[in-house]
């Protein structure tokens, strides 16, 4: 059975799976083609009968969820938008970038600050076109980048041109990372949107994000925010979803009810609230979430005779890991594959060993000068920030003592990416021979003041 999976940039990938395969098998094959190990951040989306966006349940069979004969049409999308510095692979970061770019153009992500919008458009231009070379093609393509983000005026085009020129020499991965950092500061970053009606018949826009539940009344133009700790219980039946809410004193306050366009849409909202909470707010996925299931008629009849039968069993949730577990799982895989070092000292050691191998195996063919250049390059790469992979390592994280990132990235971190301990202080360090004399002089001057 063939499945055609589209990316946010409209490129389509085809995979062949067993007719009885579940969604996870399809997603794994797509991520393998994209060289993505951080699979837990992604999901497969499809359109329902009422044109609603629905997540494929990765633990259930594909053919039980999609109507019509194969090939099935799916979309790979980011399901859980983690902060950019938690993304380990450039291939994963690129998919995040593609989706953020799409959501900016579609006004799913809204940028209210014009200066920020200009900067984000310039970063997209650097990622898409490379360095500014003042040719007519780049200037004409600017108009596409403005769509949905900022008003296309001569003044704004000139400002983007200047910002783009200032980014000269910035690599595509670095530009994408910087754009994601800007996007992560937006209020609705990582928000999953649902549309419904409340008990009064008002049109409601519901946003489910990492921090909680947001209800926008489109009729009366009011907004209500409900953090996850205040949600006592979420239930759904047929086309309705009901939330029981605590007040600030921890006592039951009221009930919020929503009616959606279809039963599948109601199930999607129920799943979204539960899975977002589990992924971003829990240390591990609770057993009552991972084991919750329903049965079809045939399975219900069979369970009367054997309650442990898997016949007709359909899992409600497909989340496997929390944010922390997903990060640690991906890092272990990359470390096993020798793609991500566990610390800078290990990285320096492995690079040194590799350089020695080059020296002994190719000494007859490679000049001594070329060997030294390779060793210097390895050392420089070893002292590159493990978060942005662009600037030099400049800080030590306290109290754990790991020396892994630059000053700018260290200021954004709350936990050490290696040991996950809380960062209490960031200590500036100087590494001789790697950072220039100018950096050293700045440090000395700052200490004197």
Short mmCIF file of C-alpha atoms in Angstrom, two decimals:
data_model
loop_
_atom_site.label_atom_id
_atom_site.label_comp_id
_atom_site.label_asym_id
_atom_site.label_seq_id
_atom_site.Cartn_x
_atom_site.Cartn_y
_atom_site.Cartn_z
CA UNK A 1 0.00 0.00 0.00
CA UNK A 2 1.39 3.37 -1.06
CA UNK A 3 1.18 6.60 0.93
CA UNK A 4 2.09 9.97 -0.55
CA UNK A 5 3.29 12.37 2.14
CA UNK A 6 3.69 16.08 1.43
CA UNK A 7 6.06 18.44 3.26
CA UNK A 8 5.25 22.08 4.11
CA UNK A 9 7.18 23.16 0.98
CA UNK A 10 4.81 20.98 -1.14
CA UNK A 11 7.48 18.39 -1.98
CA UNK A 12 5.94 14.91 -1.91
CA UNK A 13 7.56 11.71 -0.66
CA UNK A 14 6.20 8.27 -1.44
CA UNK A 15 6.47 5.25 0.87
CA UNK A 16 5.16 1.73 0.53
CA UNK A 17 3.88 0.04 3.69
CA UNK A 18 2.06 -3.15 4.53
CA UNK A 19 -1.74 -2.90 4.01
CA UNK A 20 -2.16 -3.66 7.72
CA UNK A 21 0.56 -1.24 8.84
CA UNK A 22 -0.02 1.32 11.55
CA UNK A 23 0.77 5.01 11.22
CA UNK A 24 4.09 4.79 13.06
CA UNK A 25 5.57 2.56 10.35
CA UNK A 26 4.71 5.14 7.70
CA UNK A 27 6.13 8.03 9.75
CA UNK A 28 9.34 6.12 10.48
CA UNK A 29 9.92 5.50 6.76
CA UNK A 30 9.30 9.14 5.90
CA UNK A 31 11.69 10.33 8.61
CA UNK A 32 14.27 7.83 7.40
CA UNK A 33 14.10 9.40 3.93
CA UNK A 34 14.50 12.85 5.49
CA UNK A 35 17.38 11.64 7.73
CA UNK A 36 15.42 12.57 10.87
CA UNK A 37 15.97 10.70 14.13
CA UNK A 38 13.91 13.08 16.30
CA UNK A 39 10.67 11.41 15.18
CA UNK A 40 8.73 12.21 18.37
CA UNK A 41 8.24 15.85 17.36
CA UNK A 42 6.36 14.93 14.18
CA UNK A 43 3.03 13.48 13.14
CA UNK A 44 1.03 12.67 10.01
CA UNK A 45 -1.96 14.85 9.21
CA UNK A 46 -4.91 14.30 6.87
CA UNK A 47 -8.15 16.05 5.93
CA UNK A 48 -11.45 14.82 7.37
CA UNK A 49 -14.79 14.68 5.57
CA UNK A 50 -15.58 18.23 6.76
CA UNK A 51 -12.14 19.53 5.68
CA UNK A 52 -10.95 19.52 9.29
CA UNK A 53 -7.26 18.89 9.99
CA UNK A 54 -6.81 15.58 11.81
CA UNK A 55 -3.76 13.79 13.19
CA UNK A 56 -3.35 10.18 12.13
CA UNK A 57 -3.19 7.98 15.23
CA UNK A 58 0.22 6.36 14.82
CA UNK A 59 -0.65 3.35 16.99
CA UNK A 60 -3.67 2.32 14.92
CA UNK A 61 -3.93 0.89 11.43
CA UNK A 62 -3.82 3.40 8.59
CA UNK A 63 -6.64 1.86 6.56
CA UNK A 64 -8.98 2.00 9.58
CA UNK A 65 -8.59 5.77 9.79
CA UNK A 66 -8.55 6.86 6.15
CA UNK A 67 -11.41 6.44 3.72
CA UNK A 68 -11.03 5.53 0.08
CA UNK A 69 -8.57 3.24 -1.68
CA UNK A 70 -4.79 3.77 -1.65
CA UNK A 71 -2.61 5.61 -2.38
CA UNK A 72 -3.44 7.70 0.69
CA UNK A 73 -2.63 11.42 0.88
CA UNK A 74 -0.91 12.55 4.10
CA UNK A 75 1.14 15.49 5.35
CA UNK A 76 4.17 15.36 7.63
CA UNK A 77 3.91 18.18 10.14
CA UNK A 78 5.53 19.25 13.40
CA UNK A 79 3.20 18.17 16.18
CA UNK A 80 5.21 19.38 19.18
CA UNK A 81 7.11 22.65 18.70
CA UNK A 82 10.03 22.45 21.13
CA UNK A 83 12.37 25.39 21.62
CA UNK A 84 15.01 25.63 18.85
CA UNK A 85 17.97 24.92 21.16
CA UNK A 86 16.51 21.48 21.95
CA UNK A 87 16.67 20.42 18.29
CA UNK A 88 19.75 18.29 17.67
CA UNK A 89 19.65 17.67 13.91
CA UNK A 90 19.83 20.14 11.05
CA UNK A 91 17.33 18.01 9.11
CA UNK A 92 14.83 18.31 11.98
CA UNK A 93 15.46 22.03 12.27
CA UNK A 94 14.85 22.43 8.53
CA UNK A 95 11.38 20.84 8.82
CA UNK A 96 10.59 23.16 11.74
CA UNK A 97 11.72 26.08 9.58
CA UNK A 98 9.55 25.02 6.63
CA UNK A 99 6.46 24.79 8.82
CA UNK A 100 7.11 28.07 10.64
CA UNK A 101 7.57 29.76 7.27
CA UNK A 102 4.28 28.31 6.04
CA UNK A 103 2.43 29.38 9.20
CA UNK A 104 3.83 32.90 8.92
CA UNK A 105 2.58 33.21 5.33
CA UNK A 106 -0.83 31.76 6.29
CA UNK A 107 -1.11 34.12 9.31
CA UNK A 108 -1.27 31.22 11.73
CA UNK A 109 1.75 32.83 13.37
CA UNK A 110 1.22 36.58 13.64
CA UNK A 111 4.06 39.07 14.04
CA UNK A 112 2.81 42.33 15.54
CA UNK A 113 6.21 44.04 15.86
CA UNK A 114 7.21 45.43 12.45
CA UNK A 115 10.95 45.45 13.21
CA UNK A 116 10.76 41.80 14.18
CA UNK A 117 8.82 41.03 10.99
CA UNK A 118 11.48 42.76 8.85
CA UNK A 119 14.23 40.78 10.58
CA UNK A 120 12.39 37.48 10.07
CA UNK A 121 11.84 38.20 6.36
CA UNK A 122 15.56 38.99 5.98
CA UNK A 123 16.46 35.70 7.68
CA UNK A 124 14.16 33.83 5.30
CA UNK A 125 15.79 35.62 2.36
CA UNK A 126 19.24 34.60 3.60
CA UNK A 127 18.10 31.00 4.00
CA UNK A 128 16.36 30.85 0.61
CA UNK A 129 18.74 32.88 -1.59
CA UNK A 130 22.04 33.10 0.27
CA UNK A 131 24.03 36.34 0.43
CA UNK A 132 22.49 39.51 -0.98
CA UNK A 133 23.95 40.24 -4.43
CA UNK A 134 21.60 43.06 -5.51
CA UNK A 135 20.22 41.24 -8.55
CA UNK A 136 16.69 41.72 -9.85
CA UNK A 137 15.71 38.09 -9.17
CA UNK A 138 16.24 38.38 -5.41
CA UNK A 139 14.43 41.72 -5.23
CA UNK A 140 11.44 40.30 -7.13
CA UNK A 141 11.30 37.25 -4.84
CA UNK A 142 11.10 39.48 -1.76
CA UNK A 143 7.40 40.00 -2.48
CA UNK A 144 6.67 36.32 -1.87
CA UNK A 145 8.43 36.46 1.50
CA UNK A 146 6.30 39.42 2.63
CA UNK A 147 3.03 37.52 2.15
CA UNK A 148 1.04 37.34 5.39
CA UNK A 149 3.87 38.80 7.49
CA UNK A 150 4.28 42.47 6.69
CA UNK A 151 2.92 45.08 4.31
CA UNK A 152 4.81 45.13 1.01
CA UNK A 153 5.99 48.73 0.62
CA UNK A 154 9.09 50.32 -0.89
CA UNK A 155 10.28 51.38 2.56
CA UNK A 156 9.89 47.86 4.00
CA UNK A 157 11.63 46.33 0.98
CA UNK A 158 14.57 48.69 1.52
CA UNK A 159 14.71 47.74 5.21
CA UNK A 160 14.70 44.03 4.36
CA UNK A 161 17.41 44.67 1.77
CA UNK A 162 19.62 46.30 4.41
CA UNK A 163 18.95 43.54 6.96
CA UNK A 164 19.67 40.89 4.32
CA UNK A 165 22.92 42.61 3.36
CA UNK A 166 23.97 42.60 7.02
CA UNK A 167 23.54 38.81 7.13
CA UNK A 168 26.27 38.27 4.54
CA UNK A 169 28.21 35.08 5.31
CA UNK A 170 25.45 33.53 7.42
CA UNK A 171 24.93 29.90 6.45
CA UNK A 172 21.51 28.46 5.66
CA UNK A 173 21.32 26.32 8.86
CA UNK A 174 22.29 29.33 10.98
CA UNK A 175 19.70 31.56 9.31
CA UNK A 176 17.02 28.91 9.86
CA UNK A 177 18.01 28.55 13.51
CA UNK A 178 17.87 32.32 14.07
CA UNK A 179 14.43 32.48 12.43
CA UNK A 180 13.16 29.73 14.73
CA UNK A 181 14.49 31.64 17.73
CA UNK A 182 12.55 34.70 16.61
CA UNK A 183 9.41 32.61 15.99
CA UNK A 184 9.68 30.91 19.38
CA UNK A 185 9.18 34.30 21.04
CA UNK A 186 5.77 34.74 19.39
CA UNK A 187 2.73 34.20 21.58
CA UNK A 188 1.15 31.50 19.42
CA UNK A 189 4.31 29.52 18.62
CA UNK A 190 3.52 25.81 18.78
CA UNK A 191 -0.21 26.46 19.05
CA UNK A 192 -2.63 23.92 17.58
CA UNK A 193 -5.86 25.59 16.44
CA UNK A 194 -9.41 24.20 16.55
CA UNK A 195 -12.73 25.84 15.67
CA UNK A 196 -15.98 25.18 17.53
CA UNK A 197 -19.13 26.74 19.00
CA UNK A 198 -19.93 27.27 22.66
CA UNK A 199 -23.26 26.74 24.43
CA UNK A 200 -24.50 30.16 23.29
CA UNK A 201 -23.77 29.42 19.64
CA UNK A 202 -20.79 31.80 19.49
CA UNK A 203 -17.96 30.97 17.10
CA UNK A 204 -14.91 29.93 19.09
CA UNK A 205 -11.25 29.63 18.12
CA UNK A 206 -9.42 27.28 20.47
CA UNK A 207 -5.64 27.23 20.77
CA UNK A 208 -3.88 24.35 22.50
CA UNK A 209 -0.23 25.06 23.20
CA UNK A 210 2.68 24.07 25.44
CA UNK A 211 1.49 26.32 28.27
CA UNK A 212 -2.23 25.78 28.28
CA UNK A 213 -5.60 26.24 26.65
CA UNK A 214 -6.67 29.49 24.95
CA UNK A 215 -10.28 30.29 24.04
CA UNK A 216 -10.92 33.19 21.63
CA UNK A 217 -14.58 34.18 21.26
CA UNK A 218 -14.78 35.39 17.65
CA UNK A 219 -18.28 36.79 18.20
CA UNK A 220 -17.57 38.98 21.25
CA UNK A 221 -13.79 39.34 20.67
CA UNK A 222 -12.81 38.10 24.12
CA UNK A 223 -9.97 35.78 25.12
CA UNK A 224 -9.72 33.40 28.06
CA UNK A 225 -6.55 31.58 29.08
CA UNK A 226 -6.62 28.34 31.05
CA UNK A 227 -3.22 26.97 32.22
CA UNK A 228 -2.94 23.18 32.36
CA UNK A 229 -2.80 23.03 36.20
CA UNK A 230 -6.33 24.50 36.31
CA UNK A 231 -7.83 21.83 34.04
CA UNK A 232 -9.41 19.19 36.26
CA UNK A 233 -10.70 16.89 33.54
CA UNK A 234 -11.28 16.76 29.79
CA UNK A 235 -13.92 14.49 28.26
CA UNK A 236 -15.56 14.14 24.88
CA UNK A 237 -18.72 12.52 23.56
CA UNK A 238 -19.91 12.52 19.98
CA UNK A 239 -19.16 16.06 18.69
CA UNK A 240 -18.76 17.72 22.10
CA UNK A 241 -15.73 18.32 24.33
CA UNK A 242 -16.15 19.32 27.98
CA UNK A 243 -13.47 20.80 30.25
CA UNK A 244 -13.87 21.02 34.02
CA UNK A 245 -11.87 23.95 35.39
CA UNK A 246 -10.45 24.74 38.85
CA UNK A 247 -10.33 28.27 40.20
CA UNK A 248 -7.20 29.89 41.68
CA UNK A 249 -7.97 28.32 45.09
CA UNK A 250 -8.03 24.81 43.66
CA UNK A 251 -11.80 24.40 43.88
CA UNK A 252 -14.03 23.37 40.95
CA UNK A 253 -15.08 26.59 39.22
CA UNK A 254 -17.07 25.95 36.06
CA UNK A 255 -17.43 23.78 33.00
CA UNK A 256 -16.51 24.78 29.46
CA UNK A 257 -18.31 22.97 26.65
CA UNK A 258 -17.56 23.09 22.93
CA UNK A 259 -19.38 21.62 19.95
CA UNK A 260 -17.22 20.82 16.95
CA UNK A 261 -17.94 20.14 13.31
CA UNK A 262 -17.61 16.35 13.56
CA UNK A 263 -16.95 13.51 15.97
CA UNK A 264 -13.40 13.18 14.63
CA UNK A 265 -12.80 16.89 15.22
CA UNK A 266 -13.99 16.52 18.83
CA UNK A 267 -11.67 13.56 19.29
CA UNK A 268 -8.82 15.63 17.79
CA UNK A 269 -9.37 18.43 20.35
CA UNK A 270 -9.55 15.93 23.21
CA UNK A 271 -6.33 14.28 22.02
CA UNK A 272 -4.62 17.63 21.56
CA UNK A 273 -5.27 18.80 25.12
CA UNK A 274 -4.17 15.50 26.67
CA UNK A 275 -1.10 14.95 24.49
CA UNK A 276 0.15 18.55 24.69
CA UNK A 277 -0.11 18.38 28.48
CA UNK A 278 1.67 15.02 28.61
CA UNK A 279 4.47 16.09 26.27
CA UNK A 280 5.33 19.49 27.72
CA UNK A 281 4.24 19.25 31.37
CA UNK A 282 4.85 15.66 32.50
CA UNK A 283 8.07 13.81 33.32
CA UNK A 284 6.76 10.65 31.66
CA UNK A 285 3.64 9.56 29.80
CA UNK A 286 1.16 8.28 32.37
CA UNK A 287 -0.09 4.73 32.08
CA UNK A 288 -3.75 5.81 31.91
CA UNK A 289 -2.89 7.86 28.80
CA UNK A 290 -0.81 5.26 26.97
CA UNK A 291 -3.25 2.40 27.64
CA UNK A 292 -6.58 4.18 26.97
CA UNK A 293 -8.43 2.54 24.08
CA UNK A 294 -11.85 1.89 22.60
CA UNK A 295 -13.28 -1.04 20.64
CA UNK A 296 -15.47 -1.36 17.58
CA UNK A 297 -18.59 -3.52 17.63
CA UNK A 298 -16.78 -6.70 16.64
CA UNK A 299 -14.11 -6.14 19.29
CA UNK A 300 -16.72 -5.38 21.95
CA UNK A 301 -18.50 -8.68 21.28
CA UNK A 302 -15.20 -10.59 21.32
CA UNK A 303 -14.18 -8.95 24.62
CA UNK A 304 -17.26 -10.46 26.29
CA UNK A 305 -15.57 -13.85 25.97
CA UNK A 306 -11.93 -12.73 26.21
CA UNK A 307 -11.33 -9.30 27.74
CA UNK A 308 -7.63 -9.39 26.78
CA UNK A 309 -8.26 -9.75 23.06
CA UNK A 310 -6.76 -7.14 20.72
CA UNK A 311 -9.55 -7.55 18.19
CA UNK A 312 -11.08 -4.19 17.32
CA UNK A 313 -8.87 -2.31 19.79
CA UNK A 314 -8.15 1.29 18.85
CA UNK A 315 -5.85 3.41 21.00
CA UNK A 316 -7.04 6.92 21.82
CA UNK A 317 -3.59 8.53 22.16
CA UNK A 318 -0.36 7.86 20.28
CA UNK A 319 2.13 9.90 22.35
CA UNK A 320 5.14 7.77 23.33
CA UNK A 321 7.51 10.16 25.09
CA UNK A 322 7.52 13.50 26.86
CA UNK A 323 9.65 16.44 25.74
CA UNK A 324 12.55 15.47 27.99
CA UNK A 325 12.31 11.78 27.12
CA UNK A 326 12.22 12.56 23.38
CA UNK A 327 15.33 14.75 23.66
CA UNK A 328 17.25 12.17 25.69
CA UNK A 329 16.16 9.34 23.37
CA UNK A 330 17.34 11.18 20.25
CA UNK A 331 20.61 12.17 21.89
CA UNK A 332 21.34 8.57 22.87
CA UNK A 333 20.77 7.39 19.30
CA UNK A 334 22.97 10.12 17.85
CA UNK A 335 25.66 9.44 20.43
CA UNK A 336 25.58 5.73 19.61
CA UNK A 337 25.99 6.63 15.94
CA UNK A 338 28.90 8.94 16.89
CA UNK A 339 27.06 11.97 15.51
CA UNK A 340 26.67 13.89 18.76
CA UNK A 341 29.41 13.87 21.44
CA UNK A 342 28.38 13.62 25.08
CA UNK A 343 30.73 16.46 26.02
CA UNK A 344 33.35 18.70 24.48
CA UNK A 345 36.16 16.62 25.91
CA UNK A 346 34.83 13.52 24.17
CA UNK A 347 34.47 15.51 20.98
CA UNK A 348 38.07 16.74 21.16
CA UNK A 349 39.29 13.22 21.85
CA UNK A 350 37.41 11.67 18.93
CA UNK A 351 38.56 14.42 16.59
CA UNK A 352 42.15 13.96 17.72
CA UNK A 353 41.96 10.21 17.13
CA UNK A 354 40.51 10.81 13.67
CA UNK A 355 43.30 13.22 12.85
CA UNK A 356 45.90 10.66 13.97
CA UNK A 357 44.32 8.04 11.70
CA UNK A 358 44.58 10.45 8.78
CA UNK A 359 48.23 11.07 9.66
CA UNK A 360 49.27 7.41 9.82
CA UNK A 361 47.22 6.11 6.89
CA UNK A 362 47.86 8.87 4.38
CA UNK A 363 51.28 10.21 5.40
CA UNK A 364 52.76 9.09 2.12
CA UNK A 365 50.15 10.94 0.06
CA UNK A 366 49.28 14.02 2.09
CA UNK A 367 51.76 16.73 2.82
CA UNK A 368 52.56 17.69 6.39
CA UNK A 369 50.99 21.11 5.83
CA UNK A 370 47.66 19.60 4.79
CA UNK A 371 47.67 17.30 7.83
CA UNK A 372 48.23 20.24 10.16
CA UNK A 373 45.40 22.14 8.48
CA UNK A 374 43.06 19.21 9.06
CA UNK A 375 44.06 19.01 12.72
CA UNK A 376 43.50 22.73 13.20
CA UNK A 377 40.13 22.49 11.50
CA UNK A 378 39.15 19.59 13.77
CA UNK A 379 40.18 21.56 16.84
CA UNK A 380 38.21 24.61 15.71
CA UNK A 381 35.12 22.49 15.10
CA UNK A 382 35.59 20.96 18.55
CA UNK A 383 35.34 24.40 20.11
CA UNK A 384 32.18 25.37 18.22
CA UNK A 385 28.95 25.93 20.18
CA UNK A 386 26.99 22.67 20.29
CA UNK A 387 23.67 24.54 20.26
CA UNK A 388 23.89 26.95 17.30
CA UNK A 389 26.97 25.34 15.65
CA UNK A 390 28.02 28.82 14.54
CA UNK A 391 29.87 30.77 17.27
CA UNK A 392 32.82 29.69 19.41
CA UNK A 393 32.38 28.21 22.87
CA UNK A 394 32.56 31.09 25.35
CA UNK A 395 30.85 29.98 28.56
CA UNK A 396 30.77 27.40 31.32
CA UNK A 397 27.42 26.39 32.77
CA UNK A 398 27.29 26.35 36.56
CA UNK A 399 27.07 24.35 38.74
CA UNK A 400 27.46 21.36 36.36
CA UNK A 401 30.59 22.85 34.74
CA UNK A 402 29.88 21.82 31.13
CA UNK A 403 31.65 24.02 28.57
CA UNK A 404 29.55 23.60 25.44
CA UNK A 405 28.02 26.82 24.12
CA UNK A 406 28.47 30.46 23.20
CA UNK A 407 27.37 33.45 25.26
CA UNK A 408 24.19 34.10 23.27
CA UNK A 409 22.94 30.52 23.48
CA UNK A 410 23.85 30.22 27.17
CA UNK A 411 21.64 33.19 27.97
CA UNK A 412 18.67 31.37 26.40
CA UNK A 413 19.14 28.10 28.28
CA UNK A 414 17.47 27.22 31.55
CA UNK A 415 18.82 23.66 31.76
CA UNK A 416 22.11 22.14 30.63
CA UNK A 417 21.52 20.28 27.32
CA UNK A 418 23.88 17.50 28.44
CA UNK A 419 23.01 16.67 32.05
CA UNK A 420 19.64 18.48 32.27
CA UNK A 421 20.62 20.15 35.56
CA UNK A 422 19.27 23.65 36.26
CA UNK A 423 21.61 26.49 35.28
CA UNK A 424 22.21 28.84 38.19
CA UNK A 425 25.00 30.90 36.66
CA UNK A 426 26.75 31.36 33.31
CA UNK A 427 30.51 31.92 33.62
CA UNK A 428 32.40 33.51 30.72
CA UNK A 429 35.55 31.56 29.81
CA UNK A 430 38.47 32.20 27.48
CA UNK A 431 39.96 29.38 25.42
CA UNK A 432 43.50 30.29 24.23
CA UNK A 433 44.23 29.83 20.56
CA UNK A 434 40.61 29.55 19.51
CA UNK A 435 39.09 32.89 20.40
CA UNK A 436 40.83 35.99 19.12
CA UNK A 437 42.78 38.56 21.05
CA UNK A 438 39.88 40.97 20.60
CA UNK A 439 37.59 38.68 22.61
CA UNK A 440 40.26 38.38 25.27
CA UNK A 441 40.66 42.13 25.53
CA UNK A 442 36.90 42.56 25.90
CA UNK A 443 36.87 40.08 28.78
CA UNK A 444 39.76 41.85 30.51
CA UNK A 445 38.10 45.24 30.08
CA UNK A 446 34.82 43.98 31.48
CA UNK A 447 36.59 42.48 34.51
CA UNK A 448 38.39 45.76 35.21
CA UNK A 449 35.12 47.69 35.19
#
